[in-house]
PDB file of C-alpha atoms in Angstrom:
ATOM      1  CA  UNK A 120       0.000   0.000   0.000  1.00 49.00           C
ATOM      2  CA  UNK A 121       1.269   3.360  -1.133  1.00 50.00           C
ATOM      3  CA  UNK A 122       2.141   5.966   1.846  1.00 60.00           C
ATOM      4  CA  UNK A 123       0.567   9.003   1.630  1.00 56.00           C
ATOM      5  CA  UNK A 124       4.235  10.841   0.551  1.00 53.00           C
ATOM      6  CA  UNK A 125       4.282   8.333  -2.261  1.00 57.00           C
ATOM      7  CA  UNK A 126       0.860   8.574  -3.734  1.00 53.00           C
ATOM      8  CA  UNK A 127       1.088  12.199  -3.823  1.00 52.00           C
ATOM      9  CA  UNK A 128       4.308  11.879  -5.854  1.00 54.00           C
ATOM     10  CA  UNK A 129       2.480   9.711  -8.272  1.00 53.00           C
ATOM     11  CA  UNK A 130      -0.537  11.604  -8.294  1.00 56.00           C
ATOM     12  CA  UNK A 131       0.965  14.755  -9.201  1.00 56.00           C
ATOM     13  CA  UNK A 132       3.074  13.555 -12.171  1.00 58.00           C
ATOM     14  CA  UNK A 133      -0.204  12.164 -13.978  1.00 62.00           C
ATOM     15  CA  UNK A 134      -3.524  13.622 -15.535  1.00 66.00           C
ATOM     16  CA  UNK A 135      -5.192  11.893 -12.167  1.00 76.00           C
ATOM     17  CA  UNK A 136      -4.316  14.772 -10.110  1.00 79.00           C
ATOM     18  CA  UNK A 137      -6.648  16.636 -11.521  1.00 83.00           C
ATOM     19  CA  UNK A 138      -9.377  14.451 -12.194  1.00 84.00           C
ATOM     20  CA  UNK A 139      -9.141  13.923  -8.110  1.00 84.00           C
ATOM     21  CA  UNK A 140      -9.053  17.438  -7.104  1.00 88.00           C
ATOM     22  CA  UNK A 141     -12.072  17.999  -9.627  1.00 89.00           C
ATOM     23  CA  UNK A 142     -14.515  15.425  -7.852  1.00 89.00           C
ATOM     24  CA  UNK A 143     -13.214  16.696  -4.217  1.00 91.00           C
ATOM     25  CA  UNK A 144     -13.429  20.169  -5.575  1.00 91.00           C
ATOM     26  CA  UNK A 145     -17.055  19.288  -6.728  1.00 89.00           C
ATOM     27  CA  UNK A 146     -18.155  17.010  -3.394  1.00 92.00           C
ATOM     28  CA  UNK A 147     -16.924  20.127  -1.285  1.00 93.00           C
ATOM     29  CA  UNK A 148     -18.707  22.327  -3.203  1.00 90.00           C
ATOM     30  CA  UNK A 149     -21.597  20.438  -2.839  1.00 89.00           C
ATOM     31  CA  UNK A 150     -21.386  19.994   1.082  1.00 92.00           C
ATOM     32  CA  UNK A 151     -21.086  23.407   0.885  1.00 91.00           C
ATOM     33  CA  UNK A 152     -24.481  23.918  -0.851  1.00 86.00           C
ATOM     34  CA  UNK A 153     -26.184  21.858   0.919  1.00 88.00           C
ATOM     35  CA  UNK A 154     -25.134  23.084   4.722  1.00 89.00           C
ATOM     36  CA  UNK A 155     -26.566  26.249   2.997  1.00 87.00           C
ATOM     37  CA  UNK A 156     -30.225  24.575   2.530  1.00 82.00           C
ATOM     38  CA  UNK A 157     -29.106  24.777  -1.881  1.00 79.00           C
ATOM     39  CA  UNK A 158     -29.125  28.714  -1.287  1.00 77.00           C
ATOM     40  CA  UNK A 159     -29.058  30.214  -5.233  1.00 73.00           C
ATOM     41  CA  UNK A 160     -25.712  31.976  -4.005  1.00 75.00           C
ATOM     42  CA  UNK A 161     -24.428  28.579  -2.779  1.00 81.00           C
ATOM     43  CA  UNK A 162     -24.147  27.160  -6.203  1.00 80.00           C
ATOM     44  CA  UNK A 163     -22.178  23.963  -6.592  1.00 86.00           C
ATOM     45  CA  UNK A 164     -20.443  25.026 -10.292  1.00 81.00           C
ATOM     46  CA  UNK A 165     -19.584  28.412  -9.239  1.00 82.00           C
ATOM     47  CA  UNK A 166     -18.002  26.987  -5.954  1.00 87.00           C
ATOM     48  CA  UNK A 167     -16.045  24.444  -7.823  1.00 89.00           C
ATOM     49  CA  UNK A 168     -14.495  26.761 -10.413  1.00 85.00           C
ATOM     50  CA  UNK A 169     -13.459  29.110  -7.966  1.00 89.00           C
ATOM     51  CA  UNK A 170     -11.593  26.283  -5.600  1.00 91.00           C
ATOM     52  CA  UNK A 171      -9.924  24.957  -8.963  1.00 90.00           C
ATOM     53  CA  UNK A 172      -9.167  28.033 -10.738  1.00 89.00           C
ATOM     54  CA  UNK A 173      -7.623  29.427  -7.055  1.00 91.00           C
ATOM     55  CA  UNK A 174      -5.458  25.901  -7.369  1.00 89.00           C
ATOM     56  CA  UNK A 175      -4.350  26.347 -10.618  1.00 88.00           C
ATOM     57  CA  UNK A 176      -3.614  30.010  -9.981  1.00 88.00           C
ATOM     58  CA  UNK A 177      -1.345  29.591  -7.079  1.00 89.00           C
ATOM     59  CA  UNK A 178      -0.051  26.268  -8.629  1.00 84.00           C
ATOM     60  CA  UNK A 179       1.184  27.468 -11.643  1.00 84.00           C
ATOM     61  CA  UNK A 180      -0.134  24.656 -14.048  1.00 81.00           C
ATOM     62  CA  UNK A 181      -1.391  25.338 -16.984  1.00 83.00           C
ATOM     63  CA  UNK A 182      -5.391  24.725 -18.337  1.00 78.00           C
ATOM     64  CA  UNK A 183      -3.592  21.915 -20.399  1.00 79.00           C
ATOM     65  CA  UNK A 184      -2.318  20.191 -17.353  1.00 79.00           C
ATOM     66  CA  UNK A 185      -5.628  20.448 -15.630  1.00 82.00           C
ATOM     67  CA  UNK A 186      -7.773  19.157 -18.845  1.00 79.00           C
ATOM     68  CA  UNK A 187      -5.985  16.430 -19.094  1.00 78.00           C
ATOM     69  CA  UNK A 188      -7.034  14.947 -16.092  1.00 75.00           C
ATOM     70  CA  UNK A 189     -10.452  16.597 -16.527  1.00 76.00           C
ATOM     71  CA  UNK A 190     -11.611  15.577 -19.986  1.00 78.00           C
ATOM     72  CA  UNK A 191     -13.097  12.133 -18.830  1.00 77.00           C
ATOM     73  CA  UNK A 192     -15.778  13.989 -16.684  1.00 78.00           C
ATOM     74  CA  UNK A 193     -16.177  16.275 -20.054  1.00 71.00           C
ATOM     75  CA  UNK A 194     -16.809  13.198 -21.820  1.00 76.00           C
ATOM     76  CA  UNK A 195     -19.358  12.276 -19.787  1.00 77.00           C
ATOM     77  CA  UNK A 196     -21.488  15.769 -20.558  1.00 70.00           C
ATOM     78  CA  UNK A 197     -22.635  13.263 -23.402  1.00 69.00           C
ATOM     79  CA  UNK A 198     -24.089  10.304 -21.407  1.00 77.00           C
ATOM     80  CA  UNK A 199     -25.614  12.608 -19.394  1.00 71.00           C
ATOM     81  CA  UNK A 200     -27.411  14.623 -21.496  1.00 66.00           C
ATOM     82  CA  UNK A 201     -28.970  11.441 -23.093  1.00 71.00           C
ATOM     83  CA  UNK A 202     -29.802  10.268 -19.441  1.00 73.00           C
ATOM     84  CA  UNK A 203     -32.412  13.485 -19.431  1.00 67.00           C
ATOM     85  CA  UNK A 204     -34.471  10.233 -21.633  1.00 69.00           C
ATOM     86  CA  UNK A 205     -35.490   8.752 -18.626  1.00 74.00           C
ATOM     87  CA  UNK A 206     -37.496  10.962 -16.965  1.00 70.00           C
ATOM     88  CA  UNK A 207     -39.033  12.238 -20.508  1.00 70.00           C
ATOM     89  CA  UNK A 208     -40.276   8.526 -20.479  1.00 76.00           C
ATOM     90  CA  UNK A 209     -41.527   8.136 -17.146  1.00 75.00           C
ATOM     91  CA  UNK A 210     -43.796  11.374 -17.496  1.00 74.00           C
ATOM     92  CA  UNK A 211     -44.272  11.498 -21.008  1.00 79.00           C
ATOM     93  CA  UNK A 212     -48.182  11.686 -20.731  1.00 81.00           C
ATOM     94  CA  UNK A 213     -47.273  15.494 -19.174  1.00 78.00           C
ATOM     95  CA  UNK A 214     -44.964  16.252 -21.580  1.00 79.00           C
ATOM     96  CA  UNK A 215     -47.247  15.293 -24.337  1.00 82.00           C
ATOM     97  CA  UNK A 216     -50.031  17.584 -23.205  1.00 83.00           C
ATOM     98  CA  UNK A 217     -47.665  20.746 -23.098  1.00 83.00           C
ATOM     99  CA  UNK A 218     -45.983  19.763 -26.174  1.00 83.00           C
ATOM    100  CA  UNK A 219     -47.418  22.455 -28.301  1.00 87.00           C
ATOM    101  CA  UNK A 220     -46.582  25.560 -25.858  1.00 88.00           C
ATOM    102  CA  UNK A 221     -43.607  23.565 -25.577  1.00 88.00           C
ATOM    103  CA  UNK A 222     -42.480  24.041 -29.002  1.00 88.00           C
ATOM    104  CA  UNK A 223     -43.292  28.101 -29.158  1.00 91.00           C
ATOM    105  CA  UNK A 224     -41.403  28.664 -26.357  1.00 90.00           C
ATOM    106  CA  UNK A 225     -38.298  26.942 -27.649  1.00 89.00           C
ATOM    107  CA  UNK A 226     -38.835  28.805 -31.314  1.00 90.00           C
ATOM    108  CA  UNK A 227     -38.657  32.153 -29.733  1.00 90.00           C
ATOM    109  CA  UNK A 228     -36.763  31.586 -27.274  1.00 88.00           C
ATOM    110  CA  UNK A 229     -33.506  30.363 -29.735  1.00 88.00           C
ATOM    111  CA  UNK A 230     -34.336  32.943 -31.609  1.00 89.00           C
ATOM    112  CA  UNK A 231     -34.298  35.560 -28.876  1.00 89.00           C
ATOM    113  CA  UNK A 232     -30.984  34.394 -27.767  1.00 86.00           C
ATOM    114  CA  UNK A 233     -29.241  33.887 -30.881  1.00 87.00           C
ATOM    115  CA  UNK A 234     -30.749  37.915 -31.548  1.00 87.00           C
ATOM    116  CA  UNK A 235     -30.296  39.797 -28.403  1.00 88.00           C
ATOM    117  CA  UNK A 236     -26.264  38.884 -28.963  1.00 88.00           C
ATOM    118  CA  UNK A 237     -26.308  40.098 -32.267  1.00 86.00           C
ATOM    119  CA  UNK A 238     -27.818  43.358 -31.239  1.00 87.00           C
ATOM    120  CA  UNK A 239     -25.520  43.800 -28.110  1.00 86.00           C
ATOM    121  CA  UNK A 240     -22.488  42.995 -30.199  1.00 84.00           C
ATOM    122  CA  UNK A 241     -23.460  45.506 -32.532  1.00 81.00           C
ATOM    123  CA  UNK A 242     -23.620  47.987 -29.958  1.00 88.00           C
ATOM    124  CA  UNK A 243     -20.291  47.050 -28.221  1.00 85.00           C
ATOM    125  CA  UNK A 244     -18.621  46.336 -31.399  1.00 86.00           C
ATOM    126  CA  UNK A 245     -17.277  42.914 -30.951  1.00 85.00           C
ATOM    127  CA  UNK A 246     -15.259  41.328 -33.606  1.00 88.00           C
ATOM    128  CA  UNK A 247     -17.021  38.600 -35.906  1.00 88.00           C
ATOM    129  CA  UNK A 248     -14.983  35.584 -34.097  1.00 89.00           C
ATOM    130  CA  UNK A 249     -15.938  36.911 -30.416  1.00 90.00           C
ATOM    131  CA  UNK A 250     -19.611  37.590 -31.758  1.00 91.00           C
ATOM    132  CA  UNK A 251     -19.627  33.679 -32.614  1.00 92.00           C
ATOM    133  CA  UNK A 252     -18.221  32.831 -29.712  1.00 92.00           C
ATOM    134  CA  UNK A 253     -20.980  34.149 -27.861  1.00 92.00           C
ATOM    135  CA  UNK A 254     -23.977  33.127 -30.529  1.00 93.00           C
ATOM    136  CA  UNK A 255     -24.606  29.270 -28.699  1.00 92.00           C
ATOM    137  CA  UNK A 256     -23.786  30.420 -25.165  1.00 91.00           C
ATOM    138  CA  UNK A 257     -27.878  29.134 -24.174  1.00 89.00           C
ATOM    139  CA  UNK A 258     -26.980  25.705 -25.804  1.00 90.00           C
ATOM    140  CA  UNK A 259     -24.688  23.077 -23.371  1.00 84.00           C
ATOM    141  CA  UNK A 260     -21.188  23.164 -23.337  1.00 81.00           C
ATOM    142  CA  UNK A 261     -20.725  20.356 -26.018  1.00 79.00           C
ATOM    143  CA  UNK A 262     -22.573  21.348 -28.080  1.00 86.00           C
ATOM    144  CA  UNK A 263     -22.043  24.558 -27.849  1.00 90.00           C
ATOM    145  CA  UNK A 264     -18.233  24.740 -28.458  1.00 88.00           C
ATOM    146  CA  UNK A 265     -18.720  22.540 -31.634  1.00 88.00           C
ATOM    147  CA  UNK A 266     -21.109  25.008 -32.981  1.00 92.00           C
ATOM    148  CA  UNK A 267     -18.641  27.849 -32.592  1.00 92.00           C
ATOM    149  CA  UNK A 268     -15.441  25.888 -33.483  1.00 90.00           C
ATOM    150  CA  UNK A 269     -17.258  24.717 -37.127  1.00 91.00           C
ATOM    151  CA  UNK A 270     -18.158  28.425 -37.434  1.00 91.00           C
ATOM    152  CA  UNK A 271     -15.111  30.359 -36.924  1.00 90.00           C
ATOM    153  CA  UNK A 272     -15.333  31.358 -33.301  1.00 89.00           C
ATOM    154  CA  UNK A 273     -13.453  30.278 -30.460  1.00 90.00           C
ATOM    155  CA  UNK A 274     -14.588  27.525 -28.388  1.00 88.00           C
ATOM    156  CA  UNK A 275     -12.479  27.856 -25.306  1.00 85.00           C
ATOM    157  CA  UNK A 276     -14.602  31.434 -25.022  1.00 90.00           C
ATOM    158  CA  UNK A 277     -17.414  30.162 -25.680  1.00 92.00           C
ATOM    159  CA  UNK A 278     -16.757  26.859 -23.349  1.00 87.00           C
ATOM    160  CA  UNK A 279     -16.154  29.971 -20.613  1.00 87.00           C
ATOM    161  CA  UNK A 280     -19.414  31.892 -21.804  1.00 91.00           C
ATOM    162  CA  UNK A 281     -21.302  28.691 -21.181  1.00 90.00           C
ATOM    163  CA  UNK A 282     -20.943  28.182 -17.727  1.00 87.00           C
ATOM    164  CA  UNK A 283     -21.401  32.234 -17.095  1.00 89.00           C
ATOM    165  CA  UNK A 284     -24.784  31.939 -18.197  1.00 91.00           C
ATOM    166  CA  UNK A 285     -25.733  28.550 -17.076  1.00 89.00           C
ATOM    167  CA  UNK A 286     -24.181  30.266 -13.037  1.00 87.00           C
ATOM    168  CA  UNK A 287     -26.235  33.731 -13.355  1.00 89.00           C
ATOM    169  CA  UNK A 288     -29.189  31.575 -14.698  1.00 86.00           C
ATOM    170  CA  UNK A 289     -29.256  29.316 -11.773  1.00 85.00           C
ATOM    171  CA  UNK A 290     -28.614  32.331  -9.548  1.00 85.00           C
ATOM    172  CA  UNK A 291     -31.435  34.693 -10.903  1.00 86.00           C
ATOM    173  CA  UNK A 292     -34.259  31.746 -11.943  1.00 84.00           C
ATOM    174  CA  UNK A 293     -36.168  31.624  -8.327  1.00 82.00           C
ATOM    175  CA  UNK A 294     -36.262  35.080  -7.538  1.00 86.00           C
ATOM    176  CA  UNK A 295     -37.305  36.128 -10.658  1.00 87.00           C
ATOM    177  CA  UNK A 296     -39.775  33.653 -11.473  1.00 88.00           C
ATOM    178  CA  UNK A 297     -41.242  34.591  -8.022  1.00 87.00           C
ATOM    179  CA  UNK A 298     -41.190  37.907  -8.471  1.00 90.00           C
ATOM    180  CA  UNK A 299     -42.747  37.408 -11.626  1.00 90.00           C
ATOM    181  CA  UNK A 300     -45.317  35.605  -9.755  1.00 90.00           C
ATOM    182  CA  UNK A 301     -44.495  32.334 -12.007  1.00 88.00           C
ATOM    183  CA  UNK A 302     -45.923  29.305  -9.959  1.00 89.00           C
ATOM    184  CA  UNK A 303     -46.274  26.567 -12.995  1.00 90.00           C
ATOM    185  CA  UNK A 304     -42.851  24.380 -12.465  1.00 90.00           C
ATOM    186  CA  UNK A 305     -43.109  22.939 -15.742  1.00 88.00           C
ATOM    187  CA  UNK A 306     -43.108  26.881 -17.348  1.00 89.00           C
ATOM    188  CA  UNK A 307     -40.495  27.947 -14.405  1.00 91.00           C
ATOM    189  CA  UNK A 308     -38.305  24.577 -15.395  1.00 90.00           C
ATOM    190  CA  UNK A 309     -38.769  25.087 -19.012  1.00 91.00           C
ATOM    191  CA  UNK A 310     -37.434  28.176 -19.154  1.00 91.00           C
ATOM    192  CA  UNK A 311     -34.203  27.908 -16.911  1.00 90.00           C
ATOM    193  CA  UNK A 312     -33.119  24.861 -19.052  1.00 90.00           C
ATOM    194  CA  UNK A 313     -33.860  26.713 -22.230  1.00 90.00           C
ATOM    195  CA  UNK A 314     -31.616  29.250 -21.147  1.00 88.00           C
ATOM    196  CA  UNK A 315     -29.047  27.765 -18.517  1.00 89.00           C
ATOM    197  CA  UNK A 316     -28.900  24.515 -20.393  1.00 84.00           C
ATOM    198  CA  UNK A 317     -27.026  21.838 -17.568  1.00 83.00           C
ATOM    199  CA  UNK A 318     -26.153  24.359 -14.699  1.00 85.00           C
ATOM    200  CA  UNK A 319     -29.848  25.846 -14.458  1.00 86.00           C
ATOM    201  CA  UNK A 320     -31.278  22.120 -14.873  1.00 85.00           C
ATOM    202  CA  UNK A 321     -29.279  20.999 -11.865  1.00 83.00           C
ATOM    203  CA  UNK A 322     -30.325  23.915 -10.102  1.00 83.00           C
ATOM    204  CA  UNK A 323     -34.396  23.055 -11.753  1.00 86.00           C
ATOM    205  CA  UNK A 324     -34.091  19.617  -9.855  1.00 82.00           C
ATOM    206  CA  UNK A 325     -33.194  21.158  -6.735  1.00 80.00           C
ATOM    207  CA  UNK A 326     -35.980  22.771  -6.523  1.00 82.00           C
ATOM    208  CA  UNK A 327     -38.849  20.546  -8.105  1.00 85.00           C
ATOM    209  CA  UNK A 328     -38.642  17.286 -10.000  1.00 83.00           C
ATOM    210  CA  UNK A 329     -41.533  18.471 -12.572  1.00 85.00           C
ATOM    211  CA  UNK A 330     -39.081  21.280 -13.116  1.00 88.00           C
ATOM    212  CA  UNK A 331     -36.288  19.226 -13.203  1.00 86.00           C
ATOM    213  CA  UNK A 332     -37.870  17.076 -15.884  1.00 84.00           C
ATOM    214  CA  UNK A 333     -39.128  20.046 -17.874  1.00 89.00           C
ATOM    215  CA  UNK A 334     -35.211  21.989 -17.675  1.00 90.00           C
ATOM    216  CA  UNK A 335     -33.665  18.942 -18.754  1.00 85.00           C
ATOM    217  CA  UNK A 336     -36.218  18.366 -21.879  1.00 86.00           C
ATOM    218  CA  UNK A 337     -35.144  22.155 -22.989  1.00 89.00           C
ATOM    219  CA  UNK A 338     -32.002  21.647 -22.293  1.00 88.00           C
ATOM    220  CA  UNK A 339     -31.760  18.813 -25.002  1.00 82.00           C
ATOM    221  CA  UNK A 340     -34.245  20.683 -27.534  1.00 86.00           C
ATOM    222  CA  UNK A 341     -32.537  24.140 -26.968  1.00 89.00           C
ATOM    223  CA  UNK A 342     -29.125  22.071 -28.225  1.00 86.00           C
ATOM    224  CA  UNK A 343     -31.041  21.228 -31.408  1.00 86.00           C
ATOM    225  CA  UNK A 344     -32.783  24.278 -32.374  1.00 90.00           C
ATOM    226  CA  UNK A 345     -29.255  26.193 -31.262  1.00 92.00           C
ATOM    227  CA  UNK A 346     -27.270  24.563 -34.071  1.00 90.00           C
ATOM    228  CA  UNK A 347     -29.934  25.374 -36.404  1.00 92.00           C
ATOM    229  CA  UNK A 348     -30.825  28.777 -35.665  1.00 92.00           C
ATOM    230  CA  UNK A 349     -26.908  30.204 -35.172  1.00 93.00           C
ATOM    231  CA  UNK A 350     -25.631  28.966 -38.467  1.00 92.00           C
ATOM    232  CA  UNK A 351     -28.552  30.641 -39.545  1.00 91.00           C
ATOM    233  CA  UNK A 352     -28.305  33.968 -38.155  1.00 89.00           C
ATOM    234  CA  UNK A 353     -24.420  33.731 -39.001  1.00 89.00           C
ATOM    235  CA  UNK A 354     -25.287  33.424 -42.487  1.00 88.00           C
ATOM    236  CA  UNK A 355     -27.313  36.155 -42.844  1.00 86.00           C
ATOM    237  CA  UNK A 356     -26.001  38.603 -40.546  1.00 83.00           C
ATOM    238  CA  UNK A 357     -22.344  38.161 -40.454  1.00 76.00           C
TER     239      UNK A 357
END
């Protein structure tokens, strides 16, 4: 059995290093979270990326280094968006009756996403490549970085853009929702995962399982209509 001195050594010469300090990172994070009764401040992602990009910082390794190790819980983003199946299965008679608003929603919302960039860029002047970095920022990470990569953009900035809006969406989704006097989980889950795509459906399932279920059915539409509607806009507009 290794001594504590000697897995460390080993540890730190290999890709595992960081895969470990991720899922610590990620456990503490969640401790953290839920000591805090899942507070919207408390948020598991945001905690996690601070802890690791604090290690990295005072460290000195590069993102390389770090994705190394971390690229087998990337590949799992995958596998887990198919997972969001399951549930669509188990409660696919309520699904099926709010199929129709269902399909609005996600129509203008894409749209509205994909448009609302395009305007702000205008206004701030961003460069064509940063502009399509930004585009797929609603759609998860995945699928989001391949959309900007086949377009031009840069996919490391849009990888960071990704989780930014997924964080403030998990943030800002209760208190707004309430204070828009929202009370329909399947509308309240709907729109988080249209919008916050993975990090706002975590956050959806937190709160209710019907939203859960509902986040995590945008989540996987939003990823569809996303690589339709920004090669789309791209084409006409840039």
């Amino acid at each position: 059995m290794k001594r504590p001195a000697e897995l460390w050594v080993y540890l730190s010469t290999s890709p595992l290093l960081w895969l470990t300090l991720t899922l610590f990172a990620w456990l503490f994070a969640v401790a953290i979270s839920t000591r805090l009764k899942r507070h919207p401040l408390a948020n598991p992602v945001l905690i996690s990326i601070v802890l690791l990009a604090g290690a990295l910082r005072l460290s000195g390794e590069p993102y390389e280094k770090f994705f190394a190790g971390a690229q087998y819980i990337h590949f799992l983003l995958g596998p887990a968006t198919v997972a969001i199946a399951v549930p669509l299965f188990r409660q696919w008679r309520q699904v099926k009756r709010a199929l129709l608003p269902m399909v609005a929603a996600l129509v203008v919302g894409s749209f509205t996403a994909a448009l609302s960039i395009m305007l702000m860029g205008a206004w701030g002047g961003l460069s064509r490549d940063v502009l399509i970095a930004f585009l797929p920022k609603s759609a998860t990470a995945g699928v989001a970085m391949a959309i900007s990569e086949s377009l031009g953009g840069n996919p490391s900035l849009t990888a960071v853009l990704v989780v930014l809006t997924g964080i403030v969406g998990a943030l800002v989704v209760t208190p707004l929702m309430n204070a828009m006097r929202i009370r329909d989980y399947a509308a309240r889950g709907f729109a988080v995962g249209l919008t916050s795509h993975g990090i706002g459906t975590a956050r959806a399932f937190d709160v209710d399982q019907t939203a859960g279920l509902f986040a995590g059915i945008a989540m996987a539409l939003n990823a569809i209509a996303t690589s339709l509607v920004v090669p789309l806009i791209v084409r006409l507009f840039l």
